[in-house]
CSV table of C-alpha atoms in Angstrom, one decimal:
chain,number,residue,atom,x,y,z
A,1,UNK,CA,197.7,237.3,44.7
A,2,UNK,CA,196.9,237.9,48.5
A,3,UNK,CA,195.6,235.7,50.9
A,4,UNK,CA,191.5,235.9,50.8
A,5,UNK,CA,189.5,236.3,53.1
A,6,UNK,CA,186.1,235.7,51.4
A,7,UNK,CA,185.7,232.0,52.6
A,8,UNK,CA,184.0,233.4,55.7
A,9,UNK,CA,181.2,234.2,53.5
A,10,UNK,CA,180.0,230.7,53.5
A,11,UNK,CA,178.1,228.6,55.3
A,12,UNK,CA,180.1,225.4,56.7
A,13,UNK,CA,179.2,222.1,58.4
A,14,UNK,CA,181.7,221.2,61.0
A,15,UNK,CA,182.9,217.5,59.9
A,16,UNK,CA,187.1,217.3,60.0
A,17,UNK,CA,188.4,216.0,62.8
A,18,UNK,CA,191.0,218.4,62.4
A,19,UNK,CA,193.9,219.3,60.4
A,20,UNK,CA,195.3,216.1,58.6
A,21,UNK,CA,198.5,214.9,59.1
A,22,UNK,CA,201.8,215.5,56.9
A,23,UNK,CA,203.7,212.7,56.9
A,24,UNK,CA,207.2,211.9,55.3
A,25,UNK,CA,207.7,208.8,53.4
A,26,UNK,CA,211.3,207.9,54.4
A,27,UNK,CA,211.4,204.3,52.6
A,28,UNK,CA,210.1,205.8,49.2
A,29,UNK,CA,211.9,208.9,49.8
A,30,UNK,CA,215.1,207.2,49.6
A,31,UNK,CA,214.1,204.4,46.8
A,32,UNK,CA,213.0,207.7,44.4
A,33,UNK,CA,215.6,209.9,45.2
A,34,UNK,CA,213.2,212.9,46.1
A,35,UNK,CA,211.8,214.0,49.4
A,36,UNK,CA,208.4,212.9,49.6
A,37,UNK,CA,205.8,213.8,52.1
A,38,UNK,CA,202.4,212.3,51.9
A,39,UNK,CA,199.0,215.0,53.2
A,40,UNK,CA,197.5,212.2,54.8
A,41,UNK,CA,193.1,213.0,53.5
A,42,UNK,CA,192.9,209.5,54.0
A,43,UNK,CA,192.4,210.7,57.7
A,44,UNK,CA,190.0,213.2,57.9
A,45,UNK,CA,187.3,211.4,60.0
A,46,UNK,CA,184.2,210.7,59.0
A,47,UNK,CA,183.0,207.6,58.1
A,48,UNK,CA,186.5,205.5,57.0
A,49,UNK,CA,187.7,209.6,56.1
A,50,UNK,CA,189.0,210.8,52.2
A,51,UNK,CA,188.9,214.3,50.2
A,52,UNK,CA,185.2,214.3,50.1
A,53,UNK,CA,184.5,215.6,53.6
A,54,UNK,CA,186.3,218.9,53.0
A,55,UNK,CA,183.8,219.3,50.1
A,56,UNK,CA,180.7,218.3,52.0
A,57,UNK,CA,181.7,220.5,55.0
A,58,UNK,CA,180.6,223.3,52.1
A,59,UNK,CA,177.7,221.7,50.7
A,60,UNK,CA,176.1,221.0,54.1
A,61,UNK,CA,176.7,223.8,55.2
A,62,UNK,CA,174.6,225.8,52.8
A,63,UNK,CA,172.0,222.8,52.9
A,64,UNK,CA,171.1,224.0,56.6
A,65,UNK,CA,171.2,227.6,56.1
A,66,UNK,CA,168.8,226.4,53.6
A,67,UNK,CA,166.9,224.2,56.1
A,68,UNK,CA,167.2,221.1,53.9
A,69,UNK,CA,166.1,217.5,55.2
A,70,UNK,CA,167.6,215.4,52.8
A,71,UNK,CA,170.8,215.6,50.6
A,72,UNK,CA,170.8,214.0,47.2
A,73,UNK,CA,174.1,213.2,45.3
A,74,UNK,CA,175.0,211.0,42.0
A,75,UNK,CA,178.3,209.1,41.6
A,76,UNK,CA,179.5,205.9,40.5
A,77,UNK,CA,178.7,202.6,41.8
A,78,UNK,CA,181.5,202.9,44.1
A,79,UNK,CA,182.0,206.5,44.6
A,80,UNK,CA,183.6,207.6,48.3
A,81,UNK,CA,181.6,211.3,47.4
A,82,UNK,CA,177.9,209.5,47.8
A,83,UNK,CA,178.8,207.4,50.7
A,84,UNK,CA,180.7,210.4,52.6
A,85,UNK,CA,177.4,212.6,51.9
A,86,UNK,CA,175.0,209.7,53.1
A,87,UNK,CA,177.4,209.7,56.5
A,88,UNK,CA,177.6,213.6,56.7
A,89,UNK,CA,173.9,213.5,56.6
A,90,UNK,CA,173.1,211.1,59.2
A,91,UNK,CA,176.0,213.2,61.2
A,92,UNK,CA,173.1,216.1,61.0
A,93,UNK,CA,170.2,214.6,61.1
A,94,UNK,CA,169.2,214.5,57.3
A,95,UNK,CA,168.3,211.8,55.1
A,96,UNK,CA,170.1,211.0,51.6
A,97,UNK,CA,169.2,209.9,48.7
A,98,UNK,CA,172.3,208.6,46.5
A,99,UNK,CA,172.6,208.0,42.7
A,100,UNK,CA,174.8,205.7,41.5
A,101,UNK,CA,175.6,205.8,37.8
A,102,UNK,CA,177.1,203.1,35.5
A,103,UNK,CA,180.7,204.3,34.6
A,104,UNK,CA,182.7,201.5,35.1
A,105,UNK,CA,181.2,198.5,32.8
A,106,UNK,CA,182.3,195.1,33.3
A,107,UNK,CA,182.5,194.7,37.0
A,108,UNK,CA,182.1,191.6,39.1
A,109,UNK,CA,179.1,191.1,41.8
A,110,UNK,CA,181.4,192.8,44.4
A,111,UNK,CA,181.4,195.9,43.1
A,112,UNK,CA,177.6,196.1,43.5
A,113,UNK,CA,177.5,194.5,47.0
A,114,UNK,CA,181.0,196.0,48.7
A,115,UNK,CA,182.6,198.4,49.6
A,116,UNK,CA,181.2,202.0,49.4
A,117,UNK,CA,177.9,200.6,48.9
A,118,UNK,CA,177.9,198.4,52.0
A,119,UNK,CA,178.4,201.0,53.9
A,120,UNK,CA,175.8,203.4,52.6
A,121,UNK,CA,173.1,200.5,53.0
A,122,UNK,CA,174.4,200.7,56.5
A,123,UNK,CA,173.5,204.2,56.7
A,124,UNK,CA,170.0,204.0,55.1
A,125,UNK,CA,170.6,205.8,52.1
A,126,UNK,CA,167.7,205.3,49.5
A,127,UNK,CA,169.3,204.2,46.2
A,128,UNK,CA,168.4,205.2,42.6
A,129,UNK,CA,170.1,204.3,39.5
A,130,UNK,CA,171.3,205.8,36.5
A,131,UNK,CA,172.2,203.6,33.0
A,132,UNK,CA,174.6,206.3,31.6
A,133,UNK,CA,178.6,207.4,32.9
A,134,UNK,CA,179.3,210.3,30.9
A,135,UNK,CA,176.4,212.3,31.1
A,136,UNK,CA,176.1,214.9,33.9
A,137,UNK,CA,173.5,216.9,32.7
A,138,UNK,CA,171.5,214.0,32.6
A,139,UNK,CA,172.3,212.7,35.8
A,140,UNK,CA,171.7,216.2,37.8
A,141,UNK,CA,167.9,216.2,36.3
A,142,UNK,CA,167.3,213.0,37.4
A,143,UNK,CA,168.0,214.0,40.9
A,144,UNK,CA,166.1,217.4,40.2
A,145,UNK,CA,162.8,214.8,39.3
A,146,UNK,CA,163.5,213.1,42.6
A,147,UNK,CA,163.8,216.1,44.9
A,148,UNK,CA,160.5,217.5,43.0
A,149,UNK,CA,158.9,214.7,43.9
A,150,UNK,CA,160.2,214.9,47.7
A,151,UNK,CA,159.4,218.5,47.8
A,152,UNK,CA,155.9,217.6,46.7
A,153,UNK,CA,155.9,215.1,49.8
A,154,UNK,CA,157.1,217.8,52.5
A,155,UNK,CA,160.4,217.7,52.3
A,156,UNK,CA,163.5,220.0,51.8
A,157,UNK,CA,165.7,218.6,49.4
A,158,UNK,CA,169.2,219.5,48.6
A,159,UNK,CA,170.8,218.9,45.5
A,160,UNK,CA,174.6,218.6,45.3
A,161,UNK,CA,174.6,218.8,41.7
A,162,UNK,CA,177.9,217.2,39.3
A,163,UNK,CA,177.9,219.3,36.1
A,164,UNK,CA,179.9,222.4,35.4
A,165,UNK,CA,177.3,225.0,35.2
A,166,UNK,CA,176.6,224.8,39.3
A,167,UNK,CA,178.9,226.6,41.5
A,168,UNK,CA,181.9,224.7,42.9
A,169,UNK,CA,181.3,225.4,46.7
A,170,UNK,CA,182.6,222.1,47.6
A,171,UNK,CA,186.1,223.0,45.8
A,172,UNK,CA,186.3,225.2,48.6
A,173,UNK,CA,187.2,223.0,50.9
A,174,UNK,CA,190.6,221.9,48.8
A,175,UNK,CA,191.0,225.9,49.4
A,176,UNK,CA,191.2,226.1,52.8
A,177,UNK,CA,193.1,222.8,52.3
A,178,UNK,CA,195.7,224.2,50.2
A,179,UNK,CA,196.0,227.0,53.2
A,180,UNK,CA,196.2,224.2,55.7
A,181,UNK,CA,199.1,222.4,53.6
A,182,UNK,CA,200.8,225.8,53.3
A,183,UNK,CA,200.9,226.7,57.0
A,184,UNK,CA,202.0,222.8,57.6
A,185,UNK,CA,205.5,223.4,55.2
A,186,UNK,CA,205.4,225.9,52.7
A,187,UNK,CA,208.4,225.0,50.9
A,188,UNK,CA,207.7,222.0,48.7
A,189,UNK,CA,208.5,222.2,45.4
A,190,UNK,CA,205.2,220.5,43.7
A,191,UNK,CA,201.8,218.6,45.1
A,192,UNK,CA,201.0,216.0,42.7
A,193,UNK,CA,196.7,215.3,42.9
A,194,UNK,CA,194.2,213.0,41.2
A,195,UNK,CA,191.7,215.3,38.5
A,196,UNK,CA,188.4,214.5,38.1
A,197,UNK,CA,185.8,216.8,38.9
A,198,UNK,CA,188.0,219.3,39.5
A,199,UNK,CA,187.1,220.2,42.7
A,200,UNK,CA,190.1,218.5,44.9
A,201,UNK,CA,192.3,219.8,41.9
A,202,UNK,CA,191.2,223.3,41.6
A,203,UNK,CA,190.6,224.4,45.2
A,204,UNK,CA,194.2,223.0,46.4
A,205,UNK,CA,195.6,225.0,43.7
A,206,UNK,CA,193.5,228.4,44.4
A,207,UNK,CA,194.5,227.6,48.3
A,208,UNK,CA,198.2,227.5,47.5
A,209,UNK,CA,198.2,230.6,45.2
A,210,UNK,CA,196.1,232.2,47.5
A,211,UNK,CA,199.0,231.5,49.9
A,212,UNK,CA,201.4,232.9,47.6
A,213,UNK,CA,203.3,230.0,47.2
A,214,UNK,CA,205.4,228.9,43.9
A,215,UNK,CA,204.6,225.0,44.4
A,216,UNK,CA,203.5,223.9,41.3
A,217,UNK,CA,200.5,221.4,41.4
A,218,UNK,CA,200.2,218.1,39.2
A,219,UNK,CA,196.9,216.8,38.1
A,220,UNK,CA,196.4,213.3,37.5
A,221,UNK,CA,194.1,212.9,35.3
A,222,UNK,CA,191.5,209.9,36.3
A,223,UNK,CA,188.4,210.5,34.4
A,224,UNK,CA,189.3,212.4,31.3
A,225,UNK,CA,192.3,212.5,28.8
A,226,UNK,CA,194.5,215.6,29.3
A,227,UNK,CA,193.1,218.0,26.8
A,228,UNK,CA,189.3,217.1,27.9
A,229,UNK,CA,191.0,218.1,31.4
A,230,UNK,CA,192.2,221.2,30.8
A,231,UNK,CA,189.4,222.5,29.5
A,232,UNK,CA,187.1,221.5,32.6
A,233,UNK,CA,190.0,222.8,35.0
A,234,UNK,CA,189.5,226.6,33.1
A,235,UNK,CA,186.0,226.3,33.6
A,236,UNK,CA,186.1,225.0,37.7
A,237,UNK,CA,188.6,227.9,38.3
A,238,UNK,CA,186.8,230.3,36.5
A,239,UNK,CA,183.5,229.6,38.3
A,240,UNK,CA,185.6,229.2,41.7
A,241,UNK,CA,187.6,232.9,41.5
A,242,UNK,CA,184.0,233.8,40.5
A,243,UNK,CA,182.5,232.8,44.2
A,244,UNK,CA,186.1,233.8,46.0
A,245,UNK,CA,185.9,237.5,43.7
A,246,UNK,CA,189.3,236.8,42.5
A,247,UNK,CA,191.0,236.7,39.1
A,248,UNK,CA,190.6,233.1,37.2
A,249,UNK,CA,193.5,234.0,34.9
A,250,UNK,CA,195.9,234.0,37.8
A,251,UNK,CA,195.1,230.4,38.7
A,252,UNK,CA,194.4,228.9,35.0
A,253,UNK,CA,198.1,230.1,34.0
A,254,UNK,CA,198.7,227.4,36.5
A,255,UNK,CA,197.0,224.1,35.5
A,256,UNK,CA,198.9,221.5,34.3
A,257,UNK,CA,197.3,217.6,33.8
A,258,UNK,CA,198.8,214.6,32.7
A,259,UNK,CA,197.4,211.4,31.4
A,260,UNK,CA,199.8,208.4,31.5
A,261,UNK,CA,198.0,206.7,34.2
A,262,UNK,CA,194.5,207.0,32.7
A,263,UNK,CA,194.2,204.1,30.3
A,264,UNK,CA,191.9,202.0,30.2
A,265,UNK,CA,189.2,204.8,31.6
A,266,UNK,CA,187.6,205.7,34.7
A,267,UNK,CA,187.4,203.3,37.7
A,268,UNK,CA,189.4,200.9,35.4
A,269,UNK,CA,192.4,199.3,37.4
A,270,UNK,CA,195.5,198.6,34.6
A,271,UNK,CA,199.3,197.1,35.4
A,272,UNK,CA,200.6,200.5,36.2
A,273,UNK,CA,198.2,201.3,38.9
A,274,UNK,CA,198.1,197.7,41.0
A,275,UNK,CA,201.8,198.1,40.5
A,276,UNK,CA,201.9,201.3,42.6
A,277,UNK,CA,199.1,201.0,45.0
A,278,UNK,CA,201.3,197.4,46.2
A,279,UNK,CA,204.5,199.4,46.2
A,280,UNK,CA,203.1,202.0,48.3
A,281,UNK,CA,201.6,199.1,50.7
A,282,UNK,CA,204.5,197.1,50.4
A,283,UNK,CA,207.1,200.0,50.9
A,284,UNK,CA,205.3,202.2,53.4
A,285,UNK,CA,202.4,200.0,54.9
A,286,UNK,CA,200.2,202.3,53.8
A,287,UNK,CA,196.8,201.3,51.0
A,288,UNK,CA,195.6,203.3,48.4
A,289,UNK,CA,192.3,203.2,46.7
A,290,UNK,CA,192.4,201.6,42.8
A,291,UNK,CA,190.3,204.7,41.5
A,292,UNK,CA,192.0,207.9,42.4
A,293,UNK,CA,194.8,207.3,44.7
A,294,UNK,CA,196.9,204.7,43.5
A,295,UNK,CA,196.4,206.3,40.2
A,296,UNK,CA,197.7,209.3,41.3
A,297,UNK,CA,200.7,207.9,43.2
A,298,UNK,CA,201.4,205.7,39.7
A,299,UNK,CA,201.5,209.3,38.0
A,300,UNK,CA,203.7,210.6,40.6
A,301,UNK,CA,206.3,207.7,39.7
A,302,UNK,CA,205.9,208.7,35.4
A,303,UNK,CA,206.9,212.3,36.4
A,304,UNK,CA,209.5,211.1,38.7
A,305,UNK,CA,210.8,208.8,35.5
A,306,UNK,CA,210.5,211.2,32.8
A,307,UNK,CA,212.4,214.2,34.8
A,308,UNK,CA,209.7,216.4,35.6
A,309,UNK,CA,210.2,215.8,39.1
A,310,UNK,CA,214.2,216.0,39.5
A,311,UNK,CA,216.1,214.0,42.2
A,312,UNK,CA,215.9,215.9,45.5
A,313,UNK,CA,212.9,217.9,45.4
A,314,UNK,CA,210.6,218.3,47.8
A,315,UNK,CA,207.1,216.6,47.1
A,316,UNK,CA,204.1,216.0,48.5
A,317,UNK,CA,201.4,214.0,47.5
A,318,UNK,CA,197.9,213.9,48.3
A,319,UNK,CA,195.8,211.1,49.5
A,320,UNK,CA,192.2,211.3,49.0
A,321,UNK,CA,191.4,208.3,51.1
A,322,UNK,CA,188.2,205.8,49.3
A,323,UNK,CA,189.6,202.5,51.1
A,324,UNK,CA,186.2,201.4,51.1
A,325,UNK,CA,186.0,200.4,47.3
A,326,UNK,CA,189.5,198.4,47.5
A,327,UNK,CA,186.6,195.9,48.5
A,328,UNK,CA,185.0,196.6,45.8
A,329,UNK,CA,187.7,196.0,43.4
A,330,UNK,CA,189.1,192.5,45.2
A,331,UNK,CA,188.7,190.8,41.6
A,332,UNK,CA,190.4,193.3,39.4
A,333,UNK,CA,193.6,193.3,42.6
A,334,UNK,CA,193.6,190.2,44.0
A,335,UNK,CA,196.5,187.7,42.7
A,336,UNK,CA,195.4,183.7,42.9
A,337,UNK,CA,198.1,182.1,44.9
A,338,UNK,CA,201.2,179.6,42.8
C-alpha cells in the first residue's frame, strides 16, 4: 500500500494548532524496560485540546461547504467529542446543540455539573438528553427529530451522526495523524490506542499503513469486549478504505484489540486504571483522563507484563487528551486522607 493522496478531496476546518508533540518518557522508559514515547493529543489546541479536534477538523469542514449554522452531536454525559464540537462551533461562528446520553449509571452530582459539561454551558450549547447508552441508532434519530425541527425554524443543521452506517469522515483525521506520527519517527515498533468508536483507532492505523510502515497498532478496548470490537473495527475500515478508494482487507488483516482494562464497562473507573493514570502522574507529571487514556496507558502496562511488548522496543502511546472529565470523576479518583 502507497501513500494516498485522496484526503485532498475533503473539505477541512482549520482547528490544530499544529503538529503535536512526540515526547519520550525517560522515567517510565527506564522503570518498563522499553522505549516509550508519548504523541502528545492531549495538546492539540482547542478548547483544553484531545483526539476529537482532528475529527471535527473533517466534520466541520464538510458542515460549511454545506453552509450549516448549527452542529449537533450525542455523547455521554462527560464526553470530550460534544464539548470539542460545541468549542469548534463557536470557533466558526455556529451554534451546537449537544446530546448527552446515559452510559455510565451510578454517578455522583459532579459528573452532571463538572467537567466537560461546565465547559460546554460556558460555550452556550443547548443540551438534550437521551435515557439509553447502548443504542446508536436511537440516539442519531433523536438528533435527526431535533435538526428537523431546526430546519423547519430556518436553520442549517448538521448532524455528526455515531452509528456505523454514516461515513467515518472524522476517522480521517487519525489518518493524516497516523502520517504526522510517521514523518515525526517512523521506526517504532507498535502504537498502543484506546478503541471505541473506532475512529481514533482505525484512521491512525489506515495513516500508518498508508505510510507503509510495519508498526503494529494496539487497540484498547474502552467501550466494548474484544470480539464486539473487532467486528466494529472491520466495519469502520471497511467504510473508511471505502471514502480513501483503498482496499479494507489490507487494513482489517491488521486489527488487533484487547480487553483487560475494560471491566467494569464504559466510563467506569476500576483499580487497574486509577493505578495507572497516578503512575503516569506520579512518574512523568503528566494526567490522564479516567475514560480513555488512563485506560489505555493501564493496557499498555498488561501487554508490557504478558510479553507482547518485549523489553527494548520502541513504543509509542497515544494521548487523546479529555482532562476536563478528571473533574468529573473526583469521587470515583479521589482518596480521603489517613
Amino acid at each position: 500500500m502507497t501513500r494516498n493522496n485522496n484526503l485532498h478531496r475533503f473539505p477541512r476546518a482549520k482547528l490544530m494548532s499544529g503538529p503535536t508533540p512526540l515526547e519520550r518518557l525517560d522515567n517510565l522508559s527506564a522503570e518498563m524496560d522499553i522505549d516509550l514515547w508519548l504523541k502528545r493529543d492531549d495538546l492539540t489546541g482547542l478548547s483544553f485540546g484531545g483526539n476529537k479536534t482532528r475529527q471535527l477538523e473533517f466534520y466541520l469542514g464538510d458542515a460549511r461547504q454545506q453552509g450549516a449554522d448549527t452542529i449537533l452531536i450525542t455523547g455521554a454525559v462527560q464526553s470530550n467529542f460534544v464539548r470539542s464540537a460545541a468549542a469548534a462551533a463557536a470557533k466558526l461562528g455556529m451554534q451546537s446543540v449537544l446530546q448527552l446520553e446515559e452510559r455510565v449509571p451510578d454517578m455522583g452530582a459532579e459528573y452532571y455539573s463538572s467537567g466537560n459539561v461546565l465547559l460546554a454551558q460556558i460555550l452556550g450549547a443547548e443540551h438534550l438528553g437521551y435515557p439509553e447508552g447502548e443504542d446508536e441508532a436511537g440516539a442519531d434519530a433523536a438528533l435527526h427529530a431535533r435538526a428537523v425541527e431546526l430546519k423547519a425554524k430556518g436553520h442549517k443543521p448538521y448532524v455528526i451522526n455515531l452509528g456505523l452506517g454514516h461515513p467515518p469522515l472524522g476517522a480521517l483525521g487519525y489518518v493524516v495523524a497516523g502520517q504526522e506520527l510517521y514523518q515525526q519517527m517512523p521506526d517504532f515498533d507498535a502504537v498502543v490506542v484506546p478503541s471505541g468508536s473506532g475512529a481514533t483507532h482505525g484512521g491512525l492505523l489506515t495513516g500508518l499503513a498508508l505510510e507503509e510502515s510495519t508498526a503494529s497498532v494496539f487497540g484498547i478496548c474502552v467501550r466494548r469486549d474484544r470480539d464486539k470490537q473487532q467486528a466494529r473495527m472491520k466495519v469502520v475500515l471497511q467504510k473508511l478504505a471505502d471514502l480513501l478508494d483503498i482496499d479494507a482487507r489490507l487494513l482489517q488483516d491488521k486489527i488487533s484489540v484487547f480487553d483487560e482494562a475494560l471491566p467494569p464497562g464504559y466510563g467506569k473507573v476500576n483499580a487497574i486504571t486509577s493505578a495507572a493514570l497516578e503512575k503516569m502522574a506520579r512518574t512523568e507529571g503528566i494526567f490522564l483522563d479516567p475514560v480513555y487514556s488512563a485506560k489505555t496507558f493501564s493496557g499498555l502496562l498488561n501487554l508490557v507484563e504478558s510479553g507482547k511488548i518485549k523489553s527494548g522496543e520502541k513504543i509509542v502511546l497515544l494521548h487523546t487528551g479529555g482532562l476536563p472529565a478528571l473533574f468529573g470523576y473526583q469521587s470515583e479518583l479521589i482518596h480521603n486522607p489517613t
